[in-house]
Short mmCIF file of C-alpha atoms in Angstrom, two decimals:
data_model
loop_
_atom_site.label_atom_id
_atom_site.label_comp_id
_atom_site.label_asym_id
_atom_site.label_seq_id
_atom_site.Cartn_x
_atom_site.Cartn_y
_atom_site.Cartn_z
CA MET W 1 134.39 100.08 39.25
CA ARG W 2 134.95 100.64 42.96
CA LYS W 3 136.23 104.16 42.29
CA ASN W 4 133.21 105.08 40.18
CA ILE W 5 130.73 103.85 42.79
CA PHE W 6 132.60 105.71 45.52
CA ILE W 7 132.61 108.97 43.54
CA THR W 8 128.92 108.55 42.67
CA SER W 9 128.08 107.99 46.33
CA ILE W 10 129.98 111.08 47.38
CA ALA W 11 128.19 113.16 44.74
CA ALA W 12 124.81 111.82 45.83
CA VAL W 13 125.42 112.65 49.49
CA SER W 14 126.70 116.13 48.60
CA LEU W 15 123.59 116.77 46.53
CA LEU W 16 121.32 115.60 49.33
CA LEU W 17 123.08 117.82 51.84
CA SER W 18 122.85 120.84 49.53
CA VAL W 19 119.14 120.33 48.96
CA ALA W 20 118.55 119.83 52.68
CA GLU W 21 120.40 123.02 53.56
CA VAL W 22 118.27 125.04 51.16
CA ALA W 23 114.90 123.39 51.74
CA ARG W 24 114.93 122.38 55.39
CA CYS W 25 115.23 125.32 57.75
CA THR W 26 113.73 125.92 61.14
CA SER W 27 112.63 129.10 62.86
CA ILE W 28 113.68 129.63 66.46
CA GLU W 29 111.77 132.22 68.47
CA LEU W 30 113.77 134.18 71.03
CA ARG W 31 112.17 136.37 73.70
CA PRO W 32 113.90 139.16 75.63
CA VAL W 33 115.58 138.20 78.89
CA ALA W 34 115.78 141.90 79.78
CA GLU W 35 114.29 145.05 78.26
CA THR W 36 113.66 148.65 79.18
CA PHE W 37 113.39 152.16 77.83
CA VAL W 38 115.19 155.30 78.98
CA LEU W 39 113.93 158.87 78.82
CA ASN W 40 115.54 162.25 78.36
CA PRO W 41 112.46 164.36 79.22
CA GLY W 42 111.09 167.23 77.18
CA SER W 43 109.13 170.26 78.32
CA GLY W 44 105.84 168.31 78.28
CA ASN W 45 107.02 165.57 80.61
CA SER W 46 106.27 165.88 84.30
CA PHE W 47 109.22 163.67 85.32
CA SER W 48 111.98 166.21 85.81
CA ASN W 49 114.46 163.55 87.01
CA ALA W 50 113.54 161.02 84.30
CA ALA W 51 117.06 160.97 82.84
CA ASP W 52 118.24 159.36 86.10
CA HIS W 53 115.31 156.96 86.33
CA ASN W 54 114.93 153.45 84.90
CA TYR W 55 111.72 151.89 83.58
CA GLY W 56 112.37 148.15 83.49
CA GLY W 57 109.11 147.55 85.35
CA SER W 58 106.99 149.40 82.79
CA GLY W 59 104.40 147.55 80.69
CA SER W 60 105.36 149.42 77.52
CA ARG W 61 108.53 150.48 75.72
CA CYS W 62 108.92 153.54 73.56
CA VAL W 63 111.02 154.95 70.75
CA SER W 64 110.51 158.67 70.21
CA ALA W 65 112.33 161.70 68.90
CA ALA W 66 112.67 164.54 71.38
CA SER W 67 110.42 166.77 69.27
CA ALA W 68 107.88 164.11 68.17
CA SER W 69 104.34 165.41 67.80
CA ALA W 70 101.82 164.93 70.59
CA TYR W 71 99.13 167.05 68.96
CA SER W 72 95.78 166.13 67.37
CA VAL W 73 92.88 168.48 66.70
CA SER W 74 90.43 165.61 66.12
CA GLU W 75 91.27 163.97 69.45
CA GLY W 76 91.53 167.19 71.42
CA ILE W 77 95.18 166.51 72.30
CA ASP W 78 97.58 169.42 72.55
CA ASP W 79 100.57 168.19 74.56
CA GLU W 80 104.14 169.36 74.43
CA PRO W 81 106.59 166.70 73.14
CA LYS W 82 107.50 164.32 75.95
CA GLY W 83 111.20 163.95 75.23
CA GLU W 84 113.59 161.41 73.69
CA PHE W 85 112.81 157.75 74.37
CA ASP W 86 115.31 154.97 73.59
CA SER W 87 114.58 151.28 74.08
CA ILE W 88 116.93 148.35 74.73
CA LEU W 89 116.24 144.63 74.26
CA LYS W 90 118.53 141.83 75.45
CA PHE W 91 118.28 138.27 74.08
CA ASP W 92 119.98 135.02 75.13
CA THR W 93 121.17 133.42 71.87
CA SER W 94 122.69 130.26 73.38
CA ALA W 95 119.94 128.19 71.68
CA ILE W 96 121.45 128.98 68.26
CA ALA W 97 125.15 128.71 69.17
CA GLY W 98 127.16 127.16 66.34
CA MET W 99 124.38 127.67 63.79
CA ASN W 100 124.57 129.76 60.62
CA VAL W 101 121.72 132.26 60.75
CA SER W 102 120.05 132.93 57.39
CA GLU W 103 117.29 135.33 58.53
CA LEU W 104 116.80 137.56 61.56
CA THR W 105 113.50 139.37 62.14
CA LEU W 106 112.45 141.62 65.01
CA THR W 107 108.69 141.78 65.61
CA LEU W 108 107.13 144.45 67.83
CA ASN W 109 103.54 144.77 69.00
CA ILE W 110 103.18 148.51 68.43
CA SER W 111 100.41 150.30 70.30
CA ASN W 112 99.72 154.01 70.66
CA GLY W 113 96.98 156.14 72.13
CA ASN W 114 98.20 155.53 75.67
CA ARG W 115 99.59 158.32 77.81
CA SER W 116 99.77 155.85 80.71
CA ALA W 117 98.26 156.70 84.05
CA PHE W 118 101.25 158.90 84.79
CA ASP W 119 101.27 160.89 81.55
CA ILE W 120 104.74 159.74 80.56
CA PHE W 121 104.26 158.77 76.88
CA ASN W 122 103.26 160.73 73.83
CA TYR W 123 99.58 160.09 73.23
CA LEU W 124 100.02 159.62 69.47
CA GLY W 125 102.37 157.65 67.28
CA HIS W 126 104.07 159.30 64.33
CA SER W 127 105.74 157.90 61.22
CA GLY W 128 109.48 158.17 60.76
CA ASP W 129 112.81 156.38 60.80
CA PHE W 130 114.39 154.50 63.68
CA GLY W 131 117.68 152.64 63.91
CA VAL W 132 118.51 149.24 65.39
CA TYR W 133 122.01 149.16 66.87
CA LEU W 134 124.20 146.39 68.23
CA MET W 135 125.43 147.43 71.67
CA THR W 136 127.24 145.94 74.64
CA SER W 137 125.16 143.73 76.93
CA ASP W 138 126.79 145.24 80.02
CA TRP W 139 123.65 146.84 81.44
CA GLU W 140 120.98 145.98 84.02
CA ILE W 141 117.24 146.17 83.52
CA GLY W 142 116.10 147.56 86.90
CA SER W 143 112.46 147.54 88.05
CA GLY W 144 111.60 151.25 88.00
CA THR W 145 108.17 152.38 86.78
CA PRO W 146 106.43 155.68 86.02
CA SER W 147 104.43 155.16 89.23
CA SER W 148 107.44 156.17 91.30
CA ASP W 149 109.14 159.53 90.86
CA ALA W 150 112.03 158.51 93.08
CA THR W 151 115.46 158.38 91.46
CA SER W 152 116.37 154.76 90.67
CA THR W 153 119.49 153.22 92.16
CA VAL W 154 119.52 149.98 90.10
CA GLY W 155 119.11 149.63 86.35
CA VAL W 156 120.13 151.57 83.26
CA THR W 157 118.93 155.16 82.92
CA TYR W 158 119.23 157.69 80.10
CA ASN W 159 122.30 159.28 81.72
CA SER W 160 124.03 155.99 82.52
CA LEU W 161 123.31 154.76 78.99
CA GLN W 162 125.27 157.71 77.58
CA ASP W 163 128.29 156.61 79.67
CA ILE W 164 127.91 153.00 78.46
CA LEU W 165 127.74 154.08 74.83
CA ALA W 166 130.72 156.40 75.23
CA ASP W 167 132.84 153.44 76.39
CA ASN W 168 131.39 150.97 73.87
CA GLU W 169 130.18 152.71 70.72
CA PRO W 170 127.10 150.97 69.28
CA THR W 171 127.03 149.73 65.69
CA LEU W 172 124.13 150.57 63.39
CA LEU W 173 122.69 147.34 61.96
CA ASP W 174 119.71 148.71 60.05
CA THR W 175 117.39 151.70 59.68
CA PHE W 176 113.65 151.10 59.36
CA TYR W 177 110.65 153.22 58.52
CA TYR W 178 107.62 153.07 60.83
CA ASP W 179 104.57 154.05 58.77
CA ALA W 180 102.21 154.84 61.65
CA ALA W 181 99.36 153.36 59.62
CA ASN W 182 97.49 152.90 62.89
CA PRO W 183 98.71 155.85 65.01
CA TYR W 184 95.74 155.86 67.35
CA GLY W 185 94.10 152.50 67.87
CA SER W 186 94.54 148.79 68.59
CA PRO W 187 98.04 147.24 68.74
CA GLU W 188 99.44 145.85 65.51
CA LEU W 189 102.39 143.57 64.80
CA TYR W 190 105.25 145.12 62.82
CA SER W 191 108.13 142.94 61.60
CA PHE W 192 111.54 144.32 60.68
CA SER W 193 114.05 142.10 58.85
CA LEU W 194 117.61 142.79 59.98
CA SER W 195 120.54 142.70 57.58
CA LEU W 196 123.14 140.03 58.31
CA THR W 197 126.12 141.88 56.83
CA ASN W 198 127.69 142.95 60.13
CA GLN W 199 130.40 140.51 61.24
CA ASP W 200 130.13 141.48 64.91
CA LEU W 201 126.45 140.54 64.87
CA ILE W 202 127.18 137.25 63.13
CA ASP W 203 129.89 136.46 65.70
CA VAL W 204 127.54 137.16 68.63
CA LEU W 205 124.87 134.88 67.17
CA TYR W 206 127.27 132.06 66.26
CA SER W 207 128.94 132.08 69.67
CA GLY W 208 125.59 132.14 71.52
CA GLN W 209 126.34 135.29 73.49
CA GLU W 210 123.83 137.74 74.89
CA LEU W 211 122.61 140.07 72.17
CA SER W 212 121.57 143.64 73.03
CA LEU W 213 119.67 145.73 70.48
CA LEU W 214 119.31 149.47 70.97
CA LEU W 215 116.37 151.18 69.24
CA LEU W 216 116.93 154.91 68.60
CA PRO W 217 114.94 157.61 66.75
CA GLU W 218 116.67 158.57 63.49
CA ASP W 219 114.65 161.68 62.63
CA ASP W 220 112.71 164.45 64.40
CA GLU W 221 109.23 162.95 64.11
CA VAL W 222 109.18 159.19 64.75
CA CYS W 223 107.29 157.99 67.80
CA PHE W 224 105.78 154.63 68.79
CA ASN W 225 105.13 152.52 71.87
CA PHE W 226 105.33 148.73 71.93
CA THR W 227 104.28 146.15 74.49
CA SER W 228 106.92 144.79 76.85
CA TYR W 229 107.46 141.02 77.04
CA VAL W 230 109.09 141.06 80.47
CA GLN W 231 107.89 143.59 83.03
CA HIS W 232 110.61 143.35 85.64
CA ASN W 233 110.01 143.38 89.38
CA ALA W 234 112.50 143.74 92.23
CA ASP W 235 111.18 140.30 93.26
CA PRO W 236 111.82 138.08 90.20
CA SER W 237 108.96 135.76 91.21
CA LYS W 238 106.60 138.67 90.46
CA ASN W 239 107.90 139.36 86.94
CA LYS W 240 105.14 139.65 84.34
CA TYR W 241 105.46 138.14 80.86
CA ARG W 242 103.25 138.94 77.89
CA ASP W 243 102.81 136.95 74.69
CA GLN W 244 102.38 140.24 72.81
CA GLY W 245 105.92 141.35 73.64
CA ALA W 246 108.95 141.56 71.35
CA ILE W 247 110.07 138.51 69.36
CA LEU W 248 113.41 137.87 67.65
CA ASP W 249 112.77 135.24 64.98
CA VAL W 250 115.92 133.40 63.87
CA VAL W 251 115.97 131.13 60.80
CA VAL W 252 118.70 128.45 60.74
CA PRO W 253 119.33 125.16 58.88
CA GLU W 254 117.69 122.24 60.64
CA PRO W 255 120.54 120.38 62.44
CA SER W 256 118.72 117.05 62.79
CA VAL W 257 118.17 116.70 59.03
CA MET W 258 121.77 117.54 58.24
CA CYS W 259 123.10 115.05 60.78
CA LEU W 260 120.73 112.31 59.58
CA LEU W 261 121.67 112.75 55.92
CA THR W 262 125.36 112.85 56.72
CA PHE W 263 125.10 109.61 58.71
CA SER W 264 122.98 107.95 55.99
CA GLY W 265 125.44 109.01 53.31
CA LEU W 266 128.40 107.58 55.17
CA VAL W 267 126.55 104.28 55.69
CA MET W 268 125.73 104.11 51.96
CA ILE W 269 129.34 104.72 51.02
CA ARG W 270 130.50 102.04 53.47
CA LYS W 271 128.04 99.45 52.03
CA ASN W 272 129.12 100.15 48.46
CA ARG W 273 132.75 99.79 49.34
CA VAL W 274 132.13 96.45 51.07
CA ARG W 275 129.96 95.18 48.14
CA VAL W 276 132.67 95.75 45.54
CA SER W 277 135.55 94.49 47.66
#
C-alpha cells in the first residue's frame, strides 16, 4: 500500500511539473546595454573618413547594402548609394542565467525617410535580406555622431570591426527578409524570431554572458534604419534612452511556479509516507 501511494504521488508531481513547464512561461524583456552602427562609405556619402569613425551617439542605427537604392522619382530623390552600414547590439543576459530559453525575438522600430541633418543615411528603405550573427562582445560603443567629422579615438568603427571579426569569426544565427512595406513613412515595429539551434548562442544565454548581435546586409538592395535605445554620450549621465529602441524578448519557464510545485509535491509525498507508516 505504501509503495503504491508513493508511486502515485511521484507520478502526480511529475505530471504537475510537466504541465507547468508547458503552460506557465514568462517573457523577459532585455534592452541593449551598448549599440552602434559602422559605415563603409559609398560615393554618395560626404563622410570620407567614415570607416574610421564610430556612431554610438547617433539616434538611429542602420543596416544597408553598399549599393542600396536611394532613388525615388515621386519624392524627387536622386542620391548616390551611401555605403555599407552594419549595426551591432549588445545585451546583458544575466537576468536569464540558468534558464532554458524557449523563444528569442528581436524587435526593431524601423523608420526610414530620414537623411539626418548631416546627410549620412539613405533617404529610402528597401526590401531585402539581412543576417543576424553571433559575435564576440569585445567591442566598445563610443559616443561619435554624424555631427562631428573628426576621426574617433574611442569606440568600434568599420575598420576596427573588420579586425575584430578576423580574430573572432561571427556565426550566422538567422537570415530575415525585410519587406519594406512602409519604406517612406512613420516608424513601424518589426519582430524577428531567432532560431535556437546554435549551441554557442544557447551557452551564452544559459551562462548569462553578454550577447552581441551583428546585423549585416545579405543582398545588394536591403536598407533600413531603426531607432536606437541607448544614444551614448562621453558623459554617461547624459546618455539618452528611448522606449522605441531595440528589444530582445526572451521566453523562459517561470521559475517560481516550478519551485512551488516541486516543494508542494515533496510535502505531499512526505505526508503520505507518514500516514501509512
